[in-house]
Amino acid sequence: MLKLVALGAISAALIIAQTPDIRGVWKADLEKSKLAGPPGSTPTNYLAIIEHKTAVFDAHTKEQAPQFVETTGIWGQHGEERTVLTVFLNGKAKVLPYMGVPTRLIASSEGNVFTVSGETAGRPNTFKRTYELSSDGQTLTLHSVANNNGKLAESTIVLLKQPDEAAAPLRAPEETAGKRFKNVKTPMKDLTASEFIESMRYFAWSLGKNCEFCHVRFKMDLDDKKEKQTARKMIEMVASIDAEHFKNHPAVRCFTCHEGHEHPLTHPLFPDEAAAAAAKTAQTAQH
Ligand code: HEC
Ligand code: HEC
């Protein structure tokens, strides 16, 4: 056992040593970059902070491992959007939330290229991000390809190294959902706007649906759909279960009951039912 742990530590150290050092503050050269998305959605600013941290990799053995943490801030017509991508640097896959949705993430390195691959739990969505560092260490070219149920979206972002102070806008506290949006009533109003949108993605994923299941398209503030009204009650129900029974830990979440279904199941699906349900989810898969 001890020997295995030691070997694990050595291989983790090796991966770190092989990883090109892309830590620091980066800003996109938007003229040289090609972002995925509809025309006219070009952001006005794009910043990233890349760091290494240490965190518990295995909750049972308490094994710790180094982590790559990339915080991205994109400023565009809808204001600011932040995302955090976390992946362990021990060469092993781990399921972590990415953009609000449980994602199996793994990192690898070869020469001056660092790669992160991800797969959404329960949905036919994968992505790959490769970070190529220039020989002078001043330019990082991030190429990303997302495959959402066969639909490809690609982008290339040319990032230029910045002094640490350049990250100030990304380190400043973000606006809350209550301030940013028009009709937010539950305690979710205290989340940052980006965390709130991540929770929305989590809701859609938990129920195997997309945003339009609860929302009138492009009019997210309207309460016209009964599903949205039900969801608000569900948010309150989940908060009260956690408060009353789990000392306020987020022990029960939407997926605990819904498991990817609009209505929680009353029995395990038979194989033919499971195949039909998976095909239906793939159709609505959006990520
Ligand atoms: C299961 C239902 C459900 C799904 C699916 C869902 N939402 Fe929501 N959404 C809500 C509820 C409920 C609120 C109001 C929350 C509150 O009052 O605290 C809300 C509020 C919002 C708001 C705030 C609108 C405003 O101005 O008041 C935005 C923006 C939003 N959702 C975006 C999304 C996006 C984007 C998706 C898809 C990724 C999504 N939602 C999927 C239930 C849902
Ligand atoms: C403790 C179990 C449980 C949890 C946790 C839970 N739900 Fe539900 N939810 C249900 C049940 C059961 C129903 C079906 C009620 C019925 O059929 O009358 C339902 C129904 C719904 C519906 C209505 C679906 C429809 O077609 O009308 C929405 C929307 C919904 N839940 C959203 C959520 C969201 C969002 C969360 C997380 C914030 C959540 N639920 C957490 C048990 C749960």
mmCIF file of C-alpha atoms and ligand atoms in Angstrom:
data_model
loop_
_atom_site.group_PDB
_atom_site.id
_atom_site.type_symbol
_atom_site.label_atom_id
_atom_site.label_comp_id
_atom_site.label_asym_id
_atom_site.label_seq_id
_atom_site.Cartn_x
_atom_site.Cartn_y
_atom_site.Cartn_z
ATOM 1 C CA MET A 1 0.000 0.000 0.000
ATOM 2 C CA LEU A 2 2.720 2.443 1.042
ATOM 3 C CA LYS A 3 4.655 1.577 -2.062
ATOM 4 C CA LEU A 4 1.621 2.348 -4.232
ATOM 5 C CA VAL A 5 1.141 5.722 -2.542
ATOM 6 C CA ALA A 6 4.805 6.560 -3.119
ATOM 7 C CA LEU A 7 4.553 5.584 -6.779
ATOM 8 C CA GLY A 8 1.482 7.776 -7.093
ATOM 9 C CA ALA A 9 3.399 10.697 -5.632
ATOM 10 C CA ILE A 10 6.264 10.173 -8.059
ATOM 11 C CA SER A 11 4.025 10.006 -11.111
ATOM 12 C CA ALA A 12 2.182 13.159 -9.966
ATOM 13 C CA ALA A 13 5.530 14.920 -9.562
ATOM 14 C CA LEU A 14 6.529 13.802 -13.055
ATOM 15 C CA ILE A 15 3.376 15.178 -14.643
ATOM 16 C CA ILE A 16 3.926 18.532 -12.947
ATOM 17 C CA ALA A 17 7.537 18.583 -14.128
ATOM 18 C CA GLN A 18 6.402 17.826 -17.680
ATOM 19 C CA THR A 19 3.626 20.411 -17.631
ATOM 20 C CA PRO A 20 4.626 23.589 -19.464
ATOM 21 C CA ASP A 21 4.465 26.439 -16.973
ATOM 22 C CA ILE A 22 1.536 28.458 -18.251
ATOM 23 C CA ARG A 23 0.684 30.011 -14.887
ATOM 24 C CA GLY A 24 0.031 33.741 -14.807
ATOM 25 C CA VAL A 25 -2.340 36.393 -16.067
ATOM 26 C CA TRP A 26 -3.311 36.319 -19.728
ATOM 27 C CA LYS A 27 -5.328 38.649 -21.955
ATOM 28 C CA ALA A 28 -6.743 37.730 -25.343
ATOM 29 C CA ASP A 29 -5.611 39.539 -28.449
ATOM 30 C CA LEU A 30 -9.158 39.626 -29.816
ATOM 31 C CA GLU A 31 -8.102 40.640 -33.332
ATOM 32 C CA LYS A 32 -5.985 37.527 -33.689
ATOM 33 C CA SER A 33 -8.488 35.234 -31.938
ATOM 34 C CA LYS A 34 -11.360 33.320 -33.486
ATOM 35 C CA LEU A 35 -14.151 32.679 -31.009
ATOM 36 C CA ALA A 36 -17.035 30.280 -31.405
ATOM 37 C CA GLY A 37 -20.466 31.908 -31.281
ATOM 38 C CA PRO A 38 -22.868 33.830 -33.467
ATOM 39 C CA PRO A 39 -21.525 36.835 -35.396
ATOM 40 C CA GLY A 40 -21.751 40.033 -33.369
ATOM 41 C CA SER A 41 -21.167 38.176 -30.107
ATOM 42 C CA THR A 42 -17.471 39.122 -30.060
ATOM 43 C CA PRO A 43 -16.462 40.091 -26.539
ATOM 44 C CA THR A 44 -14.837 43.396 -25.676
ATOM 45 C CA ASN A 45 -12.408 41.888 -23.185
ATOM 46 C CA TYR A 46 -11.146 38.406 -22.270
ATOM 47 C CA LEU A 47 -8.916 37.739 -19.270
ATOM 48 C CA ALA A 48 -7.628 34.513 -17.723
ATOM 49 C CA ILE A 49 -5.760 33.713 -14.517
ATOM 50 C CA ILE A 50 -3.990 30.344 -14.507
ATOM 51 C CA GLU A 51 -2.770 28.953 -11.173
ATOM 52 C CA HIS A 52 -1.715 25.694 -9.556
ATOM 53 C CA LYS A 53 -3.291 24.677 -6.243
ATOM 54 C CA THR A 54 -3.382 21.555 -4.091
ATOM 55 C CA ALA A 55 -6.649 19.827 -3.215
ATOM 56 C CA VAL A 56 -8.027 16.526 -1.967
ATOM 57 C CA PHE A 57 -8.221 14.124 -4.914
ATOM 58 C CA ASP A 58 -9.766 11.163 -3.130
ATOM 59 C CA ALA A 59 -12.240 11.883 -0.329
ATOM 60 C CA HIS A 60 -11.779 8.384 1.177
ATOM 61 C CA THR A 61 -7.991 8.121 1.288
ATOM 62 C CA LYS A 62 -7.640 11.926 1.670
ATOM 63 C CA GLU A 63 -4.961 11.733 -1.030
ATOM 64 C CA GLN A 64 -3.995 15.209 -2.181
ATOM 65 C CA ALA A 65 -2.928 16.182 -5.669
ATOM 66 C CA PRO A 66 -1.911 19.328 -7.552
ATOM 67 C CA GLN A 67 -4.581 21.113 -9.549
ATOM 68 C CA PHE A 68 -4.630 23.398 -12.563
ATOM 69 C CA VAL A 69 -7.140 26.226 -12.005
ATOM 70 C CA GLU A 70 -8.075 28.577 -14.841
ATOM 71 C CA THR A 71 -10.422 31.485 -14.082
ATOM 72 C CA THR A 72 -11.753 33.150 -17.217
ATOM 73 C CA GLY A 73 -13.642 36.427 -17.461
ATOM 74 C CA ILE A 74 -15.355 37.429 -20.689
ATOM 75 C CA TRP A 75 -16.948 40.848 -21.095
ATOM 76 C CA GLY A 76 -19.508 41.244 -23.863
ATOM 77 C CA GLN A 77 -22.940 42.585 -24.675
ATOM 78 C CA HIS A 78 -24.525 40.663 -21.766
ATOM 79 C CA GLY A 79 -22.045 41.964 -19.234
ATOM 80 C CA GLU A 80 -19.450 39.815 -17.532
ATOM 81 C CA GLU A 81 -19.296 36.024 -17.523
ATOM 82 C CA ARG A 82 -16.853 34.090 -15.397
ATOM 83 C CA THR A 83 -15.929 30.409 -15.512
ATOM 84 C CA VAL A 84 -13.544 28.329 -13.473
ATOM 85 C CA LEU A 85 -11.970 25.210 -14.973
ATOM 86 C CA THR A 86 -10.335 22.905 -12.427
ATOM 87 C CA VAL A 87 -8.468 19.736 -13.355
ATOM 88 C CA PHE A 88 -6.065 17.548 -11.392
ATOM 89 C CA LEU A 89 -2.457 17.283 -12.562
ATOM 90 C CA ASN A 90 -1.881 13.675 -11.477
ATOM 91 C CA GLY A 91 -2.831 12.198 -14.832
ATOM 92 C CA LYS A 92 -6.082 10.786 -13.433
ATOM 93 C CA ALA A 93 -9.649 11.604 -14.412
ATOM 94 C CA LYS A 94 -11.954 13.207 -11.859
ATOM 95 C CA VAL A 95 -15.555 14.383 -12.053
ATOM 96 C CA LEU A 96 -15.783 18.058 -11.112
ATOM 97 C CA PRO A 97 -18.345 20.745 -11.878
ATOM 98 C CA TYR A 98 -17.503 22.680 -15.035
ATOM 99 C CA MET A 99 -19.928 25.387 -16.164
ATOM 100 C CA GLY A 100 -22.349 24.108 -13.552
ATOM 101 C CA VAL A 101 -22.461 20.529 -14.803
ATOM 102 C CA PRO A 102 -20.600 17.432 -13.519
ATOM 103 C CA THR A 103 -17.802 16.790 -15.998
ATOM 104 C CA ARG A 104 -15.139 14.100 -16.090
ATOM 105 C CA LEU A 105 -11.874 15.977 -16.579
ATOM 106 C CA ILE A 106 -8.356 14.796 -17.306
ATOM 107 C CA ALA A 107 -5.141 16.666 -18.129
ATOM 108 C CA SER A 108 -2.011 15.661 -20.020
ATOM 109 C CA SER A 109 1.121 17.357 -21.325
ATOM 110 C CA GLU A 110 3.456 16.882 -24.225
ATOM 111 C CA GLY A 111 6.368 19.239 -24.833
ATOM 112 C CA ASN A 112 5.036 22.798 -24.697
ATOM 113 C CA VAL A 113 1.404 21.720 -25.078
ATOM 114 C CA PHE A 114 -0.957 21.200 -22.156
ATOM 115 C CA THR A 115 -4.295 19.485 -22.844
ATOM 116 C CA VAL A 116 -7.534 19.253 -20.871
ATOM 117 C CA SER A 117 -10.274 16.870 -22.021
ATOM 118 C CA GLY A 118 -13.758 16.790 -20.580
ATOM 119 C CA GLU A 119 -16.957 14.787 -20.898
ATOM 120 C CA THR A 120 -20.332 15.787 -19.437
ATOM 121 C CA ALA A 121 -21.856 13.143 -17.187
ATOM 122 C CA GLY A 122 -24.925 11.610 -18.808
ATOM 123 C CA ARG A 123 -24.822 13.678 -21.996
ATOM 124 C CA PRO A 124 -23.088 13.189 -25.336
ATOM 125 C CA ASN A 125 -20.978 16.319 -24.870
ATOM 126 C CA THR A 126 -17.179 16.381 -24.915
ATOM 127 C CA PHE A 127 -14.523 19.048 -25.272
ATOM 128 C CA LYS A 128 -10.795 19.346 -25.645
ATOM 129 C CA ARG A 129 -8.685 22.400 -24.858
ATOM 130 C CA THR A 130 -5.033 22.570 -25.895
ATOM 131 C CA TYR A 131 -2.761 25.311 -24.581
ATOM 132 C CA GLU A 132 0.409 25.871 -26.577
ATOM 133 C CA LEU A 133 3.103 28.032 -25.017
ATOM 134 C CA SER A 134 5.452 30.003 -27.296
ATOM 135 C CA SER A 135 9.189 29.488 -26.777
ATOM 136 C CA ASP A 136 9.563 32.952 -25.193
ATOM 137 C CA GLY A 137 6.726 32.111 -22.761
ATOM 138 C CA GLN A 138 4.813 35.282 -23.673
ATOM 139 C CA THR A 139 2.063 33.868 -25.913
ATOM 140 C CA LEU A 140 -0.355 31.078 -25.100
ATOM 141 C CA THR A 141 -2.534 29.796 -27.922
ATOM 142 C CA LEU A 142 -5.681 28.132 -26.640
ATOM 143 C CA HIS A 143 -7.448 25.951 -29.158
ATOM 144 C CA SER A 144 -10.743 24.460 -28.043
ATOM 145 C CA VAL A 145 -13.133 22.081 -29.718
ATOM 146 C CA ALA A 146 -16.509 21.208 -28.210
ATOM 147 C CA ASN A 147 -18.575 18.341 -29.569
ATOM 148 C CA ASN A 148 -22.187 18.644 -28.428
ATOM 149 C CA ASN A 149 -23.935 15.535 -29.647
ATOM 150 C CA GLY A 150 -22.087 15.684 -32.985
ATOM 151 C CA LYS A 151 -22.267 19.478 -33.356
ATOM 152 C CA LEU A 152 -18.778 20.969 -33.356
ATOM 153 C CA ALA A 153 -17.805 24.395 -32.040
ATOM 154 C CA GLU A 154 -14.197 25.503 -32.353
ATOM 155 C CA SER A 155 -12.290 28.515 -31.175
ATOM 156 C CA THR A 156 -8.716 29.742 -31.107
ATOM 157 C CA ILE A 157 -7.745 32.346 -28.557
ATOM 158 C CA VAL A 158 -4.381 34.058 -28.686
ATOM 159 C CA LEU A 159 -3.436 35.016 -25.138
ATOM 160 C CA LEU A 160 -0.671 37.463 -24.233
ATOM 161 C CA LYS A 161 1.147 37.376 -20.878
ATOM 162 C CA GLN A 162 0.285 40.272 -18.573
ATOM 163 C CA PRO A 163 1.646 41.700 -15.335
ATOM 164 C CA ASP A 164 -0.230 40.429 -12.288
ATOM 165 C CA GLU A 165 -2.157 43.732 -11.801
ATOM 166 C CA ALA A 166 -3.893 43.217 -15.150
ATOM 167 C CA ALA A 167 -6.100 40.605 -13.437
ATOM 168 C CA ALA A 168 -7.731 43.218 -11.163
ATOM 169 C CA PRO A 169 -11.128 43.209 -12.968
ATOM 170 C CA LEU A 170 -11.280 39.416 -12.595
ATOM 171 C CA ARG A 171 -10.333 39.526 -8.905
ATOM 172 C CA ALA A 172 -12.929 42.185 -8.100
ATOM 173 C CA PRO A 173 -16.200 40.792 -6.687
ATOM 174 C CA GLU A 174 -18.734 40.054 -9.383
ATOM 175 C CA GLU A 175 -22.230 41.541 -9.506
ATOM 176 C CA THR A 176 -24.928 39.422 -7.807
ATOM 177 C CA ALA A 177 -27.791 37.767 -9.701
ATOM 178 C CA GLY A 178 -30.256 39.935 -7.779
ATOM 179 C CA LYS A 179 -28.637 43.043 -9.225
ATOM 180 C CA ARG A 180 -27.983 41.770 -12.724
ATOM 181 C CA PHE A 181 -31.343 40.127 -13.477
ATOM 182 C CA LYS A 182 -34.904 41.460 -13.326
ATOM 183 C CA ASN A 183 -37.015 38.817 -11.622
ATOM 184 C CA VAL A 184 -34.966 36.736 -9.204
ATOM 185 C CA LYS A 185 -36.815 36.033 -5.963
ATOM 186 C CA THR A 186 -35.312 32.987 -4.261
ATOM 187 C CA PRO A 187 -32.148 33.122 -2.090
ATOM 188 C CA MET A 188 -30.300 32.419 -5.368
ATOM 189 C CA LYS A 189 -30.326 36.204 -5.791
ATOM 190 C CA ASP A 190 -27.219 36.338 -3.588
ATOM 191 C CA LEU A 191 -25.162 34.152 -5.951
ATOM 192 C CA THR A 192 -22.886 35.951 -8.390
ATOM 193 C CA ALA A 193 -24.464 36.324 -11.825
ATOM 194 C CA SER A 194 -22.089 33.676 -13.245
ATOM 195 C CA GLU A 195 -22.816 31.199 -10.441
ATOM 196 C CA PHE A 196 -26.535 31.784 -11.006
ATOM 197 C CA ILE A 197 -26.264 30.943 -14.721
ATOM 198 C CA GLU A 198 -24.214 27.861 -13.810
ATOM 199 C CA SER A 199 -27.064 26.777 -11.513
ATOM 200 C CA MET A 200 -29.462 27.208 -14.435
ATOM 201 C CA ARG A 201 -27.295 24.916 -16.539
ATOM 202 C CA TYR A 202 -27.305 22.472 -13.636
ATOM 203 C CA PHE A 203 -31.143 22.563 -13.465
ATOM 204 C CA ALA A 204 -31.443 21.853 -17.193
ATOM 205 C CA TRP A 205 -28.889 19.028 -16.928
ATOM 206 C CA SER A 206 -30.575 17.524 -13.817
ATOM 207 C CA LEU A 207 -33.918 17.284 -15.587
ATOM 208 C CA GLY A 208 -32.501 16.236 -18.985
ATOM 209 C CA LYS A 209 -33.948 19.401 -20.548
ATOM 210 C CA ASN A 210 -32.794 22.708 -21.980
ATOM 211 C CA CYS A 211 -33.453 26.314 -20.948
ATOM 212 C CA GLU A 212 -36.731 26.552 -22.871
ATOM 213 C CA PHE A 213 -38.283 23.889 -20.669
ATOM 214 C CA CYS A 214 -38.750 26.611 -18.040
ATOM 215 C CA HIS A 215 -38.202 29.804 -20.020
ATOM 216 C CA VAL A 216 -39.858 31.748 -22.796
ATOM 217 C CA ARG A 217 -37.021 32.116 -25.298
ATOM 218 C CA PHE A 218 -35.038 35.395 -24.951
ATOM 219 C CA LYS A 219 -37.387 36.502 -22.138
ATOM 220 C CA MET A 220 -35.902 34.710 -19.186
ATOM 221 C CA ASP A 221 -37.481 37.125 -16.675
ATOM 222 C CA LEU A 222 -41.078 36.146 -17.555
ATOM 223 C CA ASP A 223 -42.877 33.706 -15.224
ATOM 224 C CA ASP A 224 -45.279 32.461 -17.919
ATOM 225 C CA LYS A 225 -44.232 28.818 -17.815
ATOM 226 C CA LYS A 226 -45.618 26.660 -15.050
ATOM 227 C CA GLU A 227 -42.344 24.674 -15.055
ATOM 228 C CA LYS A 228 -40.482 27.828 -13.974
ATOM 229 C CA GLN A 229 -42.958 28.425 -11.172
ATOM 230 C CA THR A 230 -42.600 24.799 -10.059
ATOM 231 C CA ALA A 231 -38.814 25.119 -10.210
ATOM 232 C CA ARG A 232 -38.944 28.099 -7.839
ATOM 233 C CA LYS A 233 -40.877 25.989 -5.319
ATOM 234 C CA MET A 234 -38.369 23.158 -5.816
ATOM 235 C CA ILE A 235 -35.460 25.548 -5.069
ATOM 236 C CA GLU A 236 -37.156 26.451 -1.787
ATOM 237 C CA MET A 237 -37.967 22.818 -1.005
ATOM 238 C CA VAL A 238 -34.341 21.730 -1.556
ATOM 239 C CA ALA A 239 -33.057 24.595 0.629
ATOM 240 C CA SER A 240 -35.427 23.614 3.444
ATOM 241 C CA ILE A 241 -34.551 19.878 3.257
ATOM 242 C CA ASP A 242 -30.857 20.746 3.514
ATOM 243 C CA ALA A 243 -31.450 23.201 6.341
ATOM 244 C CA GLU A 244 -33.670 20.867 8.369
ATOM 245 C CA HIS A 245 -31.991 17.525 7.773
ATOM 246 C CA PHE A 246 -28.406 18.086 6.614
ATOM 247 C CA LYS A 247 -27.138 20.974 8.785
ATOM 248 C CA ASN A 248 -27.341 23.279 5.765
ATOM 249 C CA HIS A 249 -24.958 21.178 3.644
ATOM 250 C CA PRO A 250 -26.042 20.945 0.012
ATOM 251 C CA ALA A 251 -26.692 17.212 0.445
ATOM 252 C CA VAL A 252 -29.883 17.019 -1.605
ATOM 253 C CA ARG A 253 -29.809 18.564 -5.047
ATOM 254 C CA CYS A 254 -32.089 18.463 -8.099
ATOM 255 C CA PHE A 255 -30.317 15.401 -9.499
ATOM 256 C CA THR A 256 -30.833 13.457 -6.241
ATOM 257 C CA CYS A 257 -34.484 12.959 -7.228
ATOM 258 C CA HIS A 258 -34.646 13.810 -10.929
ATOM 259 C CA GLU A 259 -31.614 11.827 -12.205
ATOM 260 C CA GLY A 260 -31.912 13.418 -15.643
ATOM 261 C CA HIS A 261 -35.710 13.073 -15.901
ATOM 262 C CA GLU A 262 -38.506 15.611 -15.975
ATOM 263 C CA HIS A 263 -40.431 13.550 -13.439
ATOM 264 C CA PRO A 264 -38.499 11.523 -10.858
ATOM 265 C CA LEU A 265 -38.746 7.816 -11.604
ATOM 266 C CA THR A 266 -40.836 5.428 -9.582
ATOM 267 C CA HIS A 267 -38.883 2.356 -10.696
ATOM 268 C CA PRO A 268 -35.619 1.603 -12.520
ATOM 269 C CA LEU A 269 -36.045 1.805 -16.293
ATOM 270 C CA PHE A 270 -36.174 -1.413 -18.277
ATOM 271 C CA PRO A 271 -33.434 -1.613 -20.949
ATOM 272 C CA ASP A 272 -35.731 -0.549 -23.824
ATOM 273 C CA GLU A 273 -37.096 2.359 -21.769
ATOM 274 C CA ALA A 274 -33.556 3.403 -20.810
ATOM 275 C CA ALA A 275 -32.457 3.433 -24.476
ATOM 276 C CA ALA A 276 -35.478 5.525 -25.482
ATOM 277 C CA ALA A 277 -34.856 7.965 -22.628
ATOM 278 C CA ALA A 278 -31.157 8.313 -23.551
ATOM 279 C CA ALA A 279 -32.044 9.035 -27.197
ATOM 280 C CA LYS A 280 -34.497 11.722 -26.079
ATOM 281 C CA THR A 281 -31.946 13.376 -23.786
ATOM 282 C CA ALA A 282 -29.358 13.373 -26.595
ATOM 283 C CA GLN A 283 -31.848 15.299 -28.741
ATOM 284 C CA THR A 284 -32.339 18.048 -26.173
ATOM 285 C CA ALA A 285 -28.686 17.929 -25.110
ATOM 286 C CA GLN A 286 -27.371 21.396 -25.035
ATOM 287 C CA HIS A 287 -24.335 22.447 -23.178
HETATM 288 C C1 HEC B 1 -36.050 23.761 -14.259
HETATM 289 C C2 HEC B 1 -36.386 25.101 -14.651
HETATM 290 C C3 HEC B 1 -35.315 26.000 -15.225
HETATM 291 C C4 HEC B 1 -34.440 25.722 -16.253
HETATM 292 C C5 HEC B 1 -34.280 24.434 -17.024
HETATM 293 C C6 HEC B 1 -33.690 26.945 -16.490
HETATM 294 N N1 HEC B 1 -34.114 27.918 -15.634
HETATM 295 FE FE1 HEC B 1 -33.500 29.864 -15.618
HETATM 296 N N2 HEC B 1 -34.747 30.274 -14.068
HETATM 297 C C7 HEC B 1 -35.539 29.346 -13.416
HETATM 298 C C8 HEC B 1 -36.137 29.959 -12.257
HETATM 299 C C9 HEC B 1 -37.050 29.289 -11.260
HETATM 300 C C10 HEC B 1 -35.693 31.299 -12.230
HETATM 301 C C11 HEC B 1 -36.036 32.342 -11.174
HETATM 302 C C12 HEC B 1 -35.164 32.082 -9.951
HETATM 303 C C13 HEC B 1 -35.480 32.961 -8.771
HETATM 304 O O1 HEC B 1 -36.532 33.615 -8.757
HETATM 305 O O2 HEC B 1 -34.649 32.995 -7.834
HETATM 306 C C14 HEC B 1 -34.830 31.477 -13.397
HETATM 307 C C15 HEC B 1 -34.221 32.665 -13.763
HETATM 308 C C16 HEC B 1 -33.354 32.829 -14.830
HETATM 309 C C17 HEC B 1 -32.753 34.088 -15.245
HETATM 310 C C18 HEC B 1 -33.013 35.461 -14.647
HETATM 311 C C19 HEC B 1 -33.963 36.230 -15.571
HETATM 312 C C20 HEC B 1 -34.353 37.596 -15.001
HETATM 313 O O3 HEC B 1 -33.997 38.618 -15.591
HETATM 314 O O4 HEC B 1 -35.013 37.600 -13.934
HETATM 315 C C21 HEC B 1 -31.914 33.815 -16.290
HETATM 316 C C22 HEC B 1 -31.025 34.796 -17.052
HETATM 317 C C23 HEC B 1 -32.001 32.389 -16.547
HETATM 318 N N3 HEC B 1 -32.898 31.829 -15.653
HETATM 319 C C24 HEC B 1 -31.293 31.725 -17.521
HETATM 320 C C25 HEC B 1 -31.411 30.371 -17.787
HETATM 321 C C26 HEC B 1 -30.605 29.674 -18.771
HETATM 322 C C27 HEC B 1 -29.556 30.330 -19.653
HETATM 323 C C28 HEC B 1 -30.998 28.376 -18.761
HETATM 324 C C29 HEC B 1 -30.446 27.203 -19.556
HETATM 325 C C30 HEC B 1 -29.012 26.958 -19.417
HETATM 326 C C31 HEC B 1 -32.036 28.249 -17.745
HETATM 327 N N4 HEC B 1 -32.250 29.479 -17.181
HETATM 328 C C32 HEC B 1 -32.686 27.067 -17.434
HETATM 329 C C33 HEC B 1 -35.755 28.042 -13.826
HETATM 330 C C34 HEC B 1 -35.088 27.395 -14.842
HETATM 331 C C1 HEC B 2 -36.985 15.365 -3.038
HETATM 332 C C2 HEC B 2 -37.102 15.057 -4.444
HETATM 333 C C3 HEC B 2 -36.964 16.245 -5.423
HETATM 334 C C4 HEC B 2 -35.950 17.154 -5.518
HETATM 335 C C5 HEC B 2 -34.696 17.261 -4.667
HETATM 336 C C6 HEC B 2 -36.262 18.017 -6.644
HETATM 337 N N1 HEC B 2 -37.445 17.623 -7.195
HETATM 338 FE FE1 HEC B 2 -38.358 18.501 -8.788
HETATM 339 N N2 HEC B 2 -39.889 17.170 -8.651
HETATM 340 C C7 HEC B 2 -39.976 16.144 -7.748
HETATM 341 C C8 HEC B 2 -41.161 15.375 -7.995
HETATM 342 C C9 HEC B 2 -41.613 14.136 -7.233
HETATM 343 C C10 HEC B 2 -41.809 15.991 -9.094
HETATM 344 C C11 HEC B 2 -43.083 15.547 -9.797
HETATM 345 C C12 HEC B 2 -44.283 16.089 -9.092
HETATM 346 C C13 HEC B 2 -45.536 15.614 -9.801
HETATM 347 O O1 HEC B 2 -45.440 14.856 -10.796
HETATM 348 O O2 HEC B 2 -46.602 16.040 -9.395
HETATM 349 C C14 HEC B 2 -40.988 17.114 -9.477
HETATM 350 C C15 HEC B 2 -41.295 17.983 -10.510
HETATM 351 C C16 HEC B 2 -40.489 19.042 -10.939
HETATM 352 C C17 HEC B 2 -40.804 19.935 -12.021
HETATM 353 C C18 HEC B 2 -42.084 19.918 -12.846
HETATM 354 C C19 HEC B 2 -41.914 19.031 -14.045
HETATM 355 C C20 HEC B 2 -43.132 19.109 -14.952
HETATM 356 O O3 HEC B 2 -43.076 18.529 -16.028
HETATM 357 O O4 HEC B 2 -44.111 19.737 -14.573
HETATM 358 C C21 HEC B 2 -39.761 20.811 -12.138
HETATM 359 C C22 HEC B 2 -39.639 21.938 -13.140
HETATM 360 C C23 HEC B 2 -38.798 20.452 -11.120
HETATM 361 N N3 HEC B 2 -39.270 19.382 -10.403
HETATM 362 C C24 HEC B 2 -37.594 21.106 -10.917
HETATM 363 C C25 HEC B 2 -36.700 20.810 -9.892
HETATM 364 C C26 HEC B 2 -35.493 21.555 -9.650
HETATM 365 C C27 HEC B 2 -35.003 22.729 -10.476
HETATM 366 C C28 HEC B 2 -34.900 20.996 -8.563
HETATM 367 C C29 HEC B 2 -33.637 21.441 -7.837
HETATM 368 C C30 HEC B 2 -33.668 22.819 -7.367
HETATM 369 C C31 HEC B 2 -35.749 19.893 -8.128
HETATM 370 N N4 HEC B 2 -36.818 19.818 -8.963
HETATM 371 C C32 HEC B 2 -35.478 19.074 -7.038
HETATM 372 C C33 HEC B 2 -39.062 15.830 -6.757
HETATM 373 C C34 HEC B 2 -37.905 16.546 -6.497
#
